[in-house]
PDB file of C-alpha atoms in Angstrom:
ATOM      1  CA  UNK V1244       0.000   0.000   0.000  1.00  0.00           C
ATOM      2  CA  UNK V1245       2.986   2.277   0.671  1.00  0.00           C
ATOM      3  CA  UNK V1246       4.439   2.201  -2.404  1.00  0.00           C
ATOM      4  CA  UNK V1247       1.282   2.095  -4.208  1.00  0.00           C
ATOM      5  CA  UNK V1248       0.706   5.363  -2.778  1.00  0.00           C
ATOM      6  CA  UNK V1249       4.083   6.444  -3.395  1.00  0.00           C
ATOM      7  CA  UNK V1250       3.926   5.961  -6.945  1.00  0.00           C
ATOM      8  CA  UNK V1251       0.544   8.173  -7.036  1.00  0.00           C
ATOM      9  CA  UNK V1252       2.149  10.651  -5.907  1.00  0.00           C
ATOM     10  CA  UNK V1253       4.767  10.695  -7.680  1.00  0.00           C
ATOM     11  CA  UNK V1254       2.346  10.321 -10.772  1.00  0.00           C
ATOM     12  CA  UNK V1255       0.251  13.645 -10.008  1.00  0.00           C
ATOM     13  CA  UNK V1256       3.585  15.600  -8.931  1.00  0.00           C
ATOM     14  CA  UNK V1257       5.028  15.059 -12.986  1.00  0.00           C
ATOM     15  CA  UNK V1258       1.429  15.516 -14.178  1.00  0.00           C
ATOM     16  CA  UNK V1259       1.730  19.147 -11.942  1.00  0.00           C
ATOM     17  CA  UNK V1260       4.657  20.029 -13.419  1.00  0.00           C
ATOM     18  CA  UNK V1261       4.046  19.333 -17.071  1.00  0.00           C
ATOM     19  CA  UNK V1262       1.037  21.141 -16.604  1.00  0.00           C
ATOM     20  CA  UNK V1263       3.261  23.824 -15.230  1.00  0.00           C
ATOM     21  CA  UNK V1264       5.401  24.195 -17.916  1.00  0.00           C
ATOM     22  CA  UNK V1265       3.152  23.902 -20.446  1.00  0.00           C
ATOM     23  CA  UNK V1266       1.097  26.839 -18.679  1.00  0.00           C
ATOM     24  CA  UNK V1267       4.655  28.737 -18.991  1.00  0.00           C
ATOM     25  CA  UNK V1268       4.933  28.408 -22.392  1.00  0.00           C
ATOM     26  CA  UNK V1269       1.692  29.456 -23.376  1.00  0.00           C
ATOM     27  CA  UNK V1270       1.643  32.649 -21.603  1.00  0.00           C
ATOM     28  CA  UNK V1271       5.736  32.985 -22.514  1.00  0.00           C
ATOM     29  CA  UNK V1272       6.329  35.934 -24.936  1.00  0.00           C
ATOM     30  CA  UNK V1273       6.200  34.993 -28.682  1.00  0.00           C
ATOM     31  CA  UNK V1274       9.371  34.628 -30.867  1.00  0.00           C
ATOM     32  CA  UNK V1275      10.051  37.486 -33.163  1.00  0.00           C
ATOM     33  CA  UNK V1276       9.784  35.797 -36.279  1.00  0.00           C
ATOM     34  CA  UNK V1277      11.628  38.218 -39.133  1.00  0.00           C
ATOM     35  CA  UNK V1278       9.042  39.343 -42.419  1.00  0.00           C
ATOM     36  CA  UNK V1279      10.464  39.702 -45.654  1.00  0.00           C
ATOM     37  CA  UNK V1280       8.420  41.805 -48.191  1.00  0.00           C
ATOM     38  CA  UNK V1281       9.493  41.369 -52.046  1.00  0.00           C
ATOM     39  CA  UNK V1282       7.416  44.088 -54.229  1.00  0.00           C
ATOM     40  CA  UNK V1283       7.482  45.440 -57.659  1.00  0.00           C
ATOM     41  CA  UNK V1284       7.640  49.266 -58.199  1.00  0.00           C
ATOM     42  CA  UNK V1285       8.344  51.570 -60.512  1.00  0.00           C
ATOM     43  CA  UNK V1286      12.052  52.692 -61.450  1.00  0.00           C
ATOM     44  CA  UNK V1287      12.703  56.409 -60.800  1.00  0.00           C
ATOM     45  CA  UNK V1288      16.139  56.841 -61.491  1.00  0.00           C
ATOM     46  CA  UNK V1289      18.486  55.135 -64.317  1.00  0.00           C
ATOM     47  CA  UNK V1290      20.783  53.254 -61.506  1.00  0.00           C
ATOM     48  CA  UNK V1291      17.442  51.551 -60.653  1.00  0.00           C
ATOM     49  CA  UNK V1292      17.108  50.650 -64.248  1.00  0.00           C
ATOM     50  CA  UNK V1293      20.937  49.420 -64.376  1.00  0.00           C
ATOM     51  CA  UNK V1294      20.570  46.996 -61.366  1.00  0.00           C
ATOM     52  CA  UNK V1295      17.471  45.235 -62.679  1.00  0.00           C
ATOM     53  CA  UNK V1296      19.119  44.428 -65.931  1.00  0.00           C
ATOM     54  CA  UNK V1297      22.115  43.277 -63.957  1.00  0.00           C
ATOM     55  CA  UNK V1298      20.234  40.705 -61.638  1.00  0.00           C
ATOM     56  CA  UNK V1299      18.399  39.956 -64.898  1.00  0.00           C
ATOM     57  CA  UNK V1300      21.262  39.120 -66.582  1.00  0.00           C
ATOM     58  CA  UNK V1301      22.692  36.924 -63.686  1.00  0.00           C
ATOM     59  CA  UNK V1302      20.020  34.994 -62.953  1.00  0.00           C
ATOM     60  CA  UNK V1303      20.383  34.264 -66.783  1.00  0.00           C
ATOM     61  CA  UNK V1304      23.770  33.415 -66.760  1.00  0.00           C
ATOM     62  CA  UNK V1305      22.881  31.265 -63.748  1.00  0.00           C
ATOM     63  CA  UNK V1306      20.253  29.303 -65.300  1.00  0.00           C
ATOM     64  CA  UNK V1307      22.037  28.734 -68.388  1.00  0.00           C
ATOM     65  CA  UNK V1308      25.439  27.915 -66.014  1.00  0.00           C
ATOM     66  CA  UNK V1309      25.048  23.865 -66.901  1.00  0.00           C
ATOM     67  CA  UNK V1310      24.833  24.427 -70.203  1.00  0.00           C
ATOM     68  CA  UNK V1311      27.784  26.100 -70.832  1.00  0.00           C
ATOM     69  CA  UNK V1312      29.812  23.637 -68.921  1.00  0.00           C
ATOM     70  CA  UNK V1313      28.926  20.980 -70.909  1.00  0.00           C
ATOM     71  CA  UNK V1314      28.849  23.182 -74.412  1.00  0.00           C
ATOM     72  CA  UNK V1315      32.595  24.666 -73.715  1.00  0.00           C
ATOM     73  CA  UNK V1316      34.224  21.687 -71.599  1.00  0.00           C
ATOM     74  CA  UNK V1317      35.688  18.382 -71.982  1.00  0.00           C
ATOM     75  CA  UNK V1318      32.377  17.358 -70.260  1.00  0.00           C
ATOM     76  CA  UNK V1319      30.631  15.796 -73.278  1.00  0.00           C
ATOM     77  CA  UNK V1320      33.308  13.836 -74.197  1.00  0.00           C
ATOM     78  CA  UNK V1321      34.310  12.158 -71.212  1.00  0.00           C
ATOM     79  CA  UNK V1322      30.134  11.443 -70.230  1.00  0.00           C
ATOM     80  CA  UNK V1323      29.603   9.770 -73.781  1.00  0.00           C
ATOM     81  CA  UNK V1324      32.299   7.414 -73.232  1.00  0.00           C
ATOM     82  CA  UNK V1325      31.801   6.823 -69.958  1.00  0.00           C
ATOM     83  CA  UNK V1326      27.948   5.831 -71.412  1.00  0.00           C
ATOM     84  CA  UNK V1327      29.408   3.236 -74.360  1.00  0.00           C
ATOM     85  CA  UNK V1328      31.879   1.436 -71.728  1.00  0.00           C
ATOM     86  CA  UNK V1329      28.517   0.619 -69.908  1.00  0.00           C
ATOM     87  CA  UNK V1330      26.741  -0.308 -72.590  1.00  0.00           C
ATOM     88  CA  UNK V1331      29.831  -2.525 -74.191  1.00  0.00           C
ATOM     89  CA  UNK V1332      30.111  -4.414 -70.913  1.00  0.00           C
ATOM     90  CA  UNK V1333      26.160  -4.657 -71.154  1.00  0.00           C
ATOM     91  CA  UNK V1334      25.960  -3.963 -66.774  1.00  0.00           C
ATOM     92  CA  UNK V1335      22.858  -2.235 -67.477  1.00  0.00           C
ATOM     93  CA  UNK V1336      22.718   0.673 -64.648  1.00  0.00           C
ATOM     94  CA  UNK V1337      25.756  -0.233 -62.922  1.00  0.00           C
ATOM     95  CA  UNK V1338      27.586   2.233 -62.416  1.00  0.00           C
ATOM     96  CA  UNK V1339      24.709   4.441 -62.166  1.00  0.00           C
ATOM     97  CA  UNK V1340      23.932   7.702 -64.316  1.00  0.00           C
ATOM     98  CA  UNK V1341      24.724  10.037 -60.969  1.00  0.00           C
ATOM     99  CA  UNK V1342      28.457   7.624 -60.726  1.00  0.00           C
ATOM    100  CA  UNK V1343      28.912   8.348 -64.635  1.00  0.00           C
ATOM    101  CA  UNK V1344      27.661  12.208 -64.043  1.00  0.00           C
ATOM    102  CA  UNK V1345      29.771  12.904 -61.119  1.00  0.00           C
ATOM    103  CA  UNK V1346      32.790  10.995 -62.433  1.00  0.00           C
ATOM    104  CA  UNK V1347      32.394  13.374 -65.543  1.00  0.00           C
ATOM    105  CA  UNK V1348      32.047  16.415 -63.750  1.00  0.00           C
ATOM    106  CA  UNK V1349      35.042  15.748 -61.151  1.00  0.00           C
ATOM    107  CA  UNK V1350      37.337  14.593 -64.350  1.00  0.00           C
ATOM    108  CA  UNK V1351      36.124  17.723 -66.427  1.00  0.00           C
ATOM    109  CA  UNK V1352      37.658  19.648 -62.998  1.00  0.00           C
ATOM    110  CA  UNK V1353      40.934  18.078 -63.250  1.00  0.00           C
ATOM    111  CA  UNK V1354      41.156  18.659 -67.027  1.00  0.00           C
ATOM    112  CA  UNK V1355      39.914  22.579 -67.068  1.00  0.00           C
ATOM    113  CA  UNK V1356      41.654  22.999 -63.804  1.00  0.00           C
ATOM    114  CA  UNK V1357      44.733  25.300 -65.901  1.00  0.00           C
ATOM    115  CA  UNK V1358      42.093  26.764 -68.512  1.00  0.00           C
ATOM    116  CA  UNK V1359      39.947  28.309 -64.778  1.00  0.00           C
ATOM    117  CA  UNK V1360      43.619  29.276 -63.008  1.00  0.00           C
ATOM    118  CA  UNK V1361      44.265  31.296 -66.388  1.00  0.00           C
ATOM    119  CA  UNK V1362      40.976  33.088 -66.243  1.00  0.00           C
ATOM    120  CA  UNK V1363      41.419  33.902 -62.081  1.00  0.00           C
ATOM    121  CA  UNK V1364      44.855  35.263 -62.768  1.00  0.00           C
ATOM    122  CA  UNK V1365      44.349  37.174 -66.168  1.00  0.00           C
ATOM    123  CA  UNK V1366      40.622  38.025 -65.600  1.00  0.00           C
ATOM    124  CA  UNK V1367      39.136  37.885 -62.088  1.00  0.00           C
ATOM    125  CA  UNK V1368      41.916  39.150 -59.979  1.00  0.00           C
ATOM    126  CA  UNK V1369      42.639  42.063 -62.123  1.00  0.00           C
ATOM    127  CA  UNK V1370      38.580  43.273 -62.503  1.00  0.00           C
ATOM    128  CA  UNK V1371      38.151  42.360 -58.763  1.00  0.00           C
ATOM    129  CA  UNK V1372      41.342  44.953 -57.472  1.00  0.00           C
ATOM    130  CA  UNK V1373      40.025  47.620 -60.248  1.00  0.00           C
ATOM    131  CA  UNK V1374      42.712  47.134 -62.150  1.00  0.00           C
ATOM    132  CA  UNK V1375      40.918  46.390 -65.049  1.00  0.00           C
ATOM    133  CA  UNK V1376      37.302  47.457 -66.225  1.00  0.00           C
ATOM    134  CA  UNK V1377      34.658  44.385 -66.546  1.00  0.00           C
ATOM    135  CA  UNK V1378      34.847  44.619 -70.796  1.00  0.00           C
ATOM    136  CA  UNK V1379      38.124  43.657 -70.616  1.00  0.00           C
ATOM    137  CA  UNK V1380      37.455  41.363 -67.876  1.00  0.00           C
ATOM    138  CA  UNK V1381      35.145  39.658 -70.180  1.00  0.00           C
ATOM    139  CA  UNK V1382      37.760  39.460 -72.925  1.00  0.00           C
ATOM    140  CA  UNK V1383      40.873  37.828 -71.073  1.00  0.00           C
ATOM    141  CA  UNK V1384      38.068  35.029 -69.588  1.00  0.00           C
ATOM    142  CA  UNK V1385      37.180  34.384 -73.093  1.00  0.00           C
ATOM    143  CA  UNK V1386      40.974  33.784 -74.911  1.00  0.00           C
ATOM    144  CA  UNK V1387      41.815  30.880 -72.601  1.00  0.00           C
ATOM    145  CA  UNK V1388      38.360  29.108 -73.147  1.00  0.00           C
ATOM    146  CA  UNK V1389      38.137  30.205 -76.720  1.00  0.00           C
ATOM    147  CA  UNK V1390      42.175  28.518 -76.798  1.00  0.00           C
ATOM    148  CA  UNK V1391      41.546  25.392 -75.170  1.00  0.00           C
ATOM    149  CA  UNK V1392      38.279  24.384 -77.744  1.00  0.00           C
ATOM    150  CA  UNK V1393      40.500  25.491 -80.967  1.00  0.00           C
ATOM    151  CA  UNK V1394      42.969  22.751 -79.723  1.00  0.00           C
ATOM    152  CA  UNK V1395      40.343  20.128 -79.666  1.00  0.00           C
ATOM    153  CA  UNK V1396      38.361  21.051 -82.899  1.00  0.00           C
ATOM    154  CA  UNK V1397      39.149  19.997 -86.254  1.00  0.00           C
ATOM    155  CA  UNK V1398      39.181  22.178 -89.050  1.00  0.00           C
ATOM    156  CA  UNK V1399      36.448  20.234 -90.876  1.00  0.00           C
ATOM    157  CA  UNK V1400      33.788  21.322 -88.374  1.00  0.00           C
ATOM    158  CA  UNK V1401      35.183  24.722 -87.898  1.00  0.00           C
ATOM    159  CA  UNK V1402      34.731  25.136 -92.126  1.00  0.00           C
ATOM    160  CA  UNK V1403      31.579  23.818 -92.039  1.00  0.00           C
ATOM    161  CA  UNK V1404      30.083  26.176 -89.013  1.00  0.00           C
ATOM    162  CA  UNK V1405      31.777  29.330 -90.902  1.00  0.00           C
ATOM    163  CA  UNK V1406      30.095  28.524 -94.071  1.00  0.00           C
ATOM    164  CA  UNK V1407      26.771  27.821 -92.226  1.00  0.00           C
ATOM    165  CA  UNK V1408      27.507  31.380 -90.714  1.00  0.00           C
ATOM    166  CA  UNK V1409      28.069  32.654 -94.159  1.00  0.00           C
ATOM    167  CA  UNK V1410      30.893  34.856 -92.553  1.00  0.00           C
ATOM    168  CA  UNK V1411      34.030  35.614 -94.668  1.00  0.00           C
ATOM    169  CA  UNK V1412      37.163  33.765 -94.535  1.00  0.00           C
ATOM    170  CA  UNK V1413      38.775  35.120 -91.274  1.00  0.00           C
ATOM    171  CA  UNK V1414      42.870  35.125 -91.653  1.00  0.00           C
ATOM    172  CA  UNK V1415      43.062  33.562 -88.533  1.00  0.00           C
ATOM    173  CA  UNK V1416      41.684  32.182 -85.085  1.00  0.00           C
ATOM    174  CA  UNK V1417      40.938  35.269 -84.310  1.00  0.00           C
ATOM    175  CA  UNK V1418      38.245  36.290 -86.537  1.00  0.00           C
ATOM    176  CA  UNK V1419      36.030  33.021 -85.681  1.00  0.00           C
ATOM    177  CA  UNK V1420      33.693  34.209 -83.195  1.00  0.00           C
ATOM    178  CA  UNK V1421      32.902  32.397 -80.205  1.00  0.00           C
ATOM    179  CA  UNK V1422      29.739  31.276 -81.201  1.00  0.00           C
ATOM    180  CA  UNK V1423      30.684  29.864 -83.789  1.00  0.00           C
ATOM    181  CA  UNK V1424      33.665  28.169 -82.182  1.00  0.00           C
ATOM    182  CA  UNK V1425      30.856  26.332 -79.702  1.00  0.00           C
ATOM    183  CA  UNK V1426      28.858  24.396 -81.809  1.00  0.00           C
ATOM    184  CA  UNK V1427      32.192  23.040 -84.228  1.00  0.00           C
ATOM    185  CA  UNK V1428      34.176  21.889 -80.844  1.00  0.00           C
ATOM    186  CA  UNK V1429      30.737  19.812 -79.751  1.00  0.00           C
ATOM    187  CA  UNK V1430      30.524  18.325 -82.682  1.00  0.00           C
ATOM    188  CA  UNK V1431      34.633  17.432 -82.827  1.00  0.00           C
ATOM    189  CA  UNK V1432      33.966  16.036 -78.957  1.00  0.00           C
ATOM    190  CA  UNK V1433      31.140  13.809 -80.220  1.00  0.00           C
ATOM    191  CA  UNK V1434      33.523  12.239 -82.796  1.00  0.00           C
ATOM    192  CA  UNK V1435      35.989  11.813 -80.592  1.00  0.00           C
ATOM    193  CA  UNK V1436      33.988  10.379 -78.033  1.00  0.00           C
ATOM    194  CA  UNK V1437      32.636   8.035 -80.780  1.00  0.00           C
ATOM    195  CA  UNK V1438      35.766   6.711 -82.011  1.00  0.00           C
ATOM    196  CA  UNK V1439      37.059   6.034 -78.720  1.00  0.00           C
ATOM    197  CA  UNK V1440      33.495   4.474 -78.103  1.00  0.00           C
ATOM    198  CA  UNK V1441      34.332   2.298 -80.977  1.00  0.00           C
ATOM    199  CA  UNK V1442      37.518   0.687 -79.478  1.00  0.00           C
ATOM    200  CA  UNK V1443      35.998   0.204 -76.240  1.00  0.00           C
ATOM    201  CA  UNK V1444      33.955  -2.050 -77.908  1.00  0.00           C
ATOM    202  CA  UNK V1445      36.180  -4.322 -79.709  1.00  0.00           C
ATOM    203  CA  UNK V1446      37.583  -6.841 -76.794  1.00  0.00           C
ATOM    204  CA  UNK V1447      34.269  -6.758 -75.341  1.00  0.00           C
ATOM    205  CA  UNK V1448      32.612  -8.276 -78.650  1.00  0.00           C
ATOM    206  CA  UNK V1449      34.806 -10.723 -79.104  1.00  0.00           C
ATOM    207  CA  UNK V1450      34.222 -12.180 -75.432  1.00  0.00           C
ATOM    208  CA  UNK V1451      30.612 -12.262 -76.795  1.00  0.00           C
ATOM    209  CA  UNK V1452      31.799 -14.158 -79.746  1.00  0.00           C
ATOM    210  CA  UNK V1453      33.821 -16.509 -78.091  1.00  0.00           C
ATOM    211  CA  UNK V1454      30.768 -16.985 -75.295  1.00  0.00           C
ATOM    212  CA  UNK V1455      28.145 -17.509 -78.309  1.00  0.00           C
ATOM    213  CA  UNK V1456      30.298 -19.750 -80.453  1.00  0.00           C
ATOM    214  CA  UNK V1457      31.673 -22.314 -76.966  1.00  0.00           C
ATOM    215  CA  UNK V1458      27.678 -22.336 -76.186  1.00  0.00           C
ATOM    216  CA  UNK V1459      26.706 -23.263 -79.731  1.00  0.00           C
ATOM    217  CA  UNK V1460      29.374 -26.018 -79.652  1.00  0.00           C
ATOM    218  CA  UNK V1461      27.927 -27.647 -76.365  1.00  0.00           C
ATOM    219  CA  UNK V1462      24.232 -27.437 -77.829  1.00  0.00           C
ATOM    220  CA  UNK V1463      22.956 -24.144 -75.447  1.00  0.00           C
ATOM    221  CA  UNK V1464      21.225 -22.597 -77.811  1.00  0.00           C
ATOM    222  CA  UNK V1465      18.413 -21.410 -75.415  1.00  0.00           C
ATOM    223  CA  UNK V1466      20.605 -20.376 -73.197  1.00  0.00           C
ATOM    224  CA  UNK V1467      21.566 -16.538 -73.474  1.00  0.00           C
ATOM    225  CA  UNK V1468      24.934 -15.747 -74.037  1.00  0.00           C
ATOM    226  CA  UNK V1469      25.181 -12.487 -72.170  1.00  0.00           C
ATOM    227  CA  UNK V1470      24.449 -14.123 -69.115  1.00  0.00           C
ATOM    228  CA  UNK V1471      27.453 -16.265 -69.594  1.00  0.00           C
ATOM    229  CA  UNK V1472      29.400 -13.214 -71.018  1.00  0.00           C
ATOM    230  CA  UNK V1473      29.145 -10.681 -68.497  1.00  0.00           C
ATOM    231  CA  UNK V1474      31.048 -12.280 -65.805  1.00  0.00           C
ATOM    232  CA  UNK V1475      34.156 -12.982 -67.929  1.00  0.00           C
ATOM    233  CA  UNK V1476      33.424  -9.139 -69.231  1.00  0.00           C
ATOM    234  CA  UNK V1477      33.571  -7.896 -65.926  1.00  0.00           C
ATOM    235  CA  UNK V1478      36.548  -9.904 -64.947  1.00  0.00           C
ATOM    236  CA  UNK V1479      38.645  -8.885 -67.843  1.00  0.00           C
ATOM    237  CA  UNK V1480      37.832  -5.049 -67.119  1.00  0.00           C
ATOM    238  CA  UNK V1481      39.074  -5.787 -63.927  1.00  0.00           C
ATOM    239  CA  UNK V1482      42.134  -7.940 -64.588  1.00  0.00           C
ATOM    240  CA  UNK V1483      43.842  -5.317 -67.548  1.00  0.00           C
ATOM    241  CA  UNK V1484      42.540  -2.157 -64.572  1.00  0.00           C
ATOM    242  CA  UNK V1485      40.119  -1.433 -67.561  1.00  0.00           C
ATOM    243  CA  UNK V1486      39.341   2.163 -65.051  1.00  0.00           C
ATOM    244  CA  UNK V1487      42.465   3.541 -65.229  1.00  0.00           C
ATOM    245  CA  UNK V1488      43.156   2.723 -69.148  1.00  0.00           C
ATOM    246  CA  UNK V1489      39.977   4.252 -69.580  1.00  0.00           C
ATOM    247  CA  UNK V1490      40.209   7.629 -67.361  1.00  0.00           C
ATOM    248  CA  UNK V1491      43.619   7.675 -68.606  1.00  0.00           C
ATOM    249  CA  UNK V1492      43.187   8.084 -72.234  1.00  0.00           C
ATOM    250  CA  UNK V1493      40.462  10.287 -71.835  1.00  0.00           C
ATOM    251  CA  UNK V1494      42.605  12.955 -69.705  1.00  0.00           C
ATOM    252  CA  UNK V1495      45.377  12.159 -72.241  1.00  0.00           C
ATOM    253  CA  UNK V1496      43.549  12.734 -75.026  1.00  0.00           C
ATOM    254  CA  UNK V1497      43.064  16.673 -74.458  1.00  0.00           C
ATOM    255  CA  UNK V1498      46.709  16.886 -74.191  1.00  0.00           C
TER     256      UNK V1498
END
């Protein structure tokens, strides 16, 4: 009986106290939460006017930020191939699109990581101590970009965008403008990408053919050969460190 009363009494002095407290926080002043009022007005002076069109233009630049890194990058190159090795060893989604993405971005870091240093030391650091105003700014960003896709387009595609342009022959690098330089160094990547596509290929066909041809000798004929295939695909990648041939030639092959 003792410590059934005990217990009781315990039980209404918590209930008391939560009660309490909860009484305290009720009647407790409220927290200042902060407003934030976004409106549209009309522009009064021509600095008003100047600022809109800048965040304009940013949030422009921003949106189209993903595109340009692919368009003006060794991005597109090193995702396509990345795509036909999976497909060649025929692993379905292994590695994953996000592994293949991220691979490509990370790699596409290492590779531009000299073209970006150029720009900060030649562009950025200038314009941002004043030394330089933001046109030219703009212009010493662009020559190491506008460098780094002339050395990986061919001349083919670079004719062929200039007479789509219907501009006149330019004398040199120069005179191509950068728009025009864009499109002719995606299309050079996808070739690239393509051919080295095509060699990827090669041993992993003829462990196909050598699977389908061993099966067919035994009388399998219902039995798929990829599903025999795939393991001795996967173990040959591994065996020759298929990874680092791979990653290898592609950084190699902007050199």
């Amino acid at each position: 009986m003792t410590i059934r009363r005990h217990t009781k009494y315990t039980f209404i002095l918590t209930l008391t106290a939560l009660l309490l407290s909860a009484g305290a926080l009720v009647y407790a002043e409220p927290i200042a939460i902060p407003s934030l009022n976004i409106g549209v007005g009309t522009a009064t002076k021509p600095n008003e006017v100047a600022v809109t069109v800048q965040i304009f233009l940013l949030m422009t630049i921003m949106s189209l930020a993903p595109g340009l890194l692919i368009m003006t990058t060794s991005f597109t190159r090193i995702s396509v191939v990345l795509s036909f090795l999976r497909t060649a060893m025929g692993t379905q989604a292994a590695p994953s699109n996000q592994v293949i993405l991220s691979l490509s971005m990370f790699l596409t870091f290492f590779i531009m990581t000299p073209v970006w240093q150029q720009i900060n030391k030649d562009a950025y650091q200038p314009w941002k101590a004043q030394q330089i105003s933001q046109e030219q700014a703009m212009d010493r960003a662009v020559r190491p970009v506008r460098k780094f896709m002339l050395s990986q387009t061919r001349e083919k595609d670079l004719a062929l965008f200039v007479s789509l342009s219907k501009l006149q022959r330019p004398k040199n690098a120069e005179d191509i403008p950068t728009l025009t330089i864009i499109p002719a160094f995606m299309i050079s990547e996808l070739r690239t990408a393509f051919q080295i596509g095509f060699l990827i290929y090669i041993p992993f066909i003829v462990v196909d053919m050598v699977v389908a041809s061993v099966l067919m000798s035994m009388g399998m004929m219902m039995l798929p050969p990829v599903m025999i295939s795939l393991p001795f695909k996967i173990l040959l990648f591994v065996l020759v460190d298929g990874w680092g041939l791979v990653i290898s030639s592609l950084v190699k092959s902007f050199g």
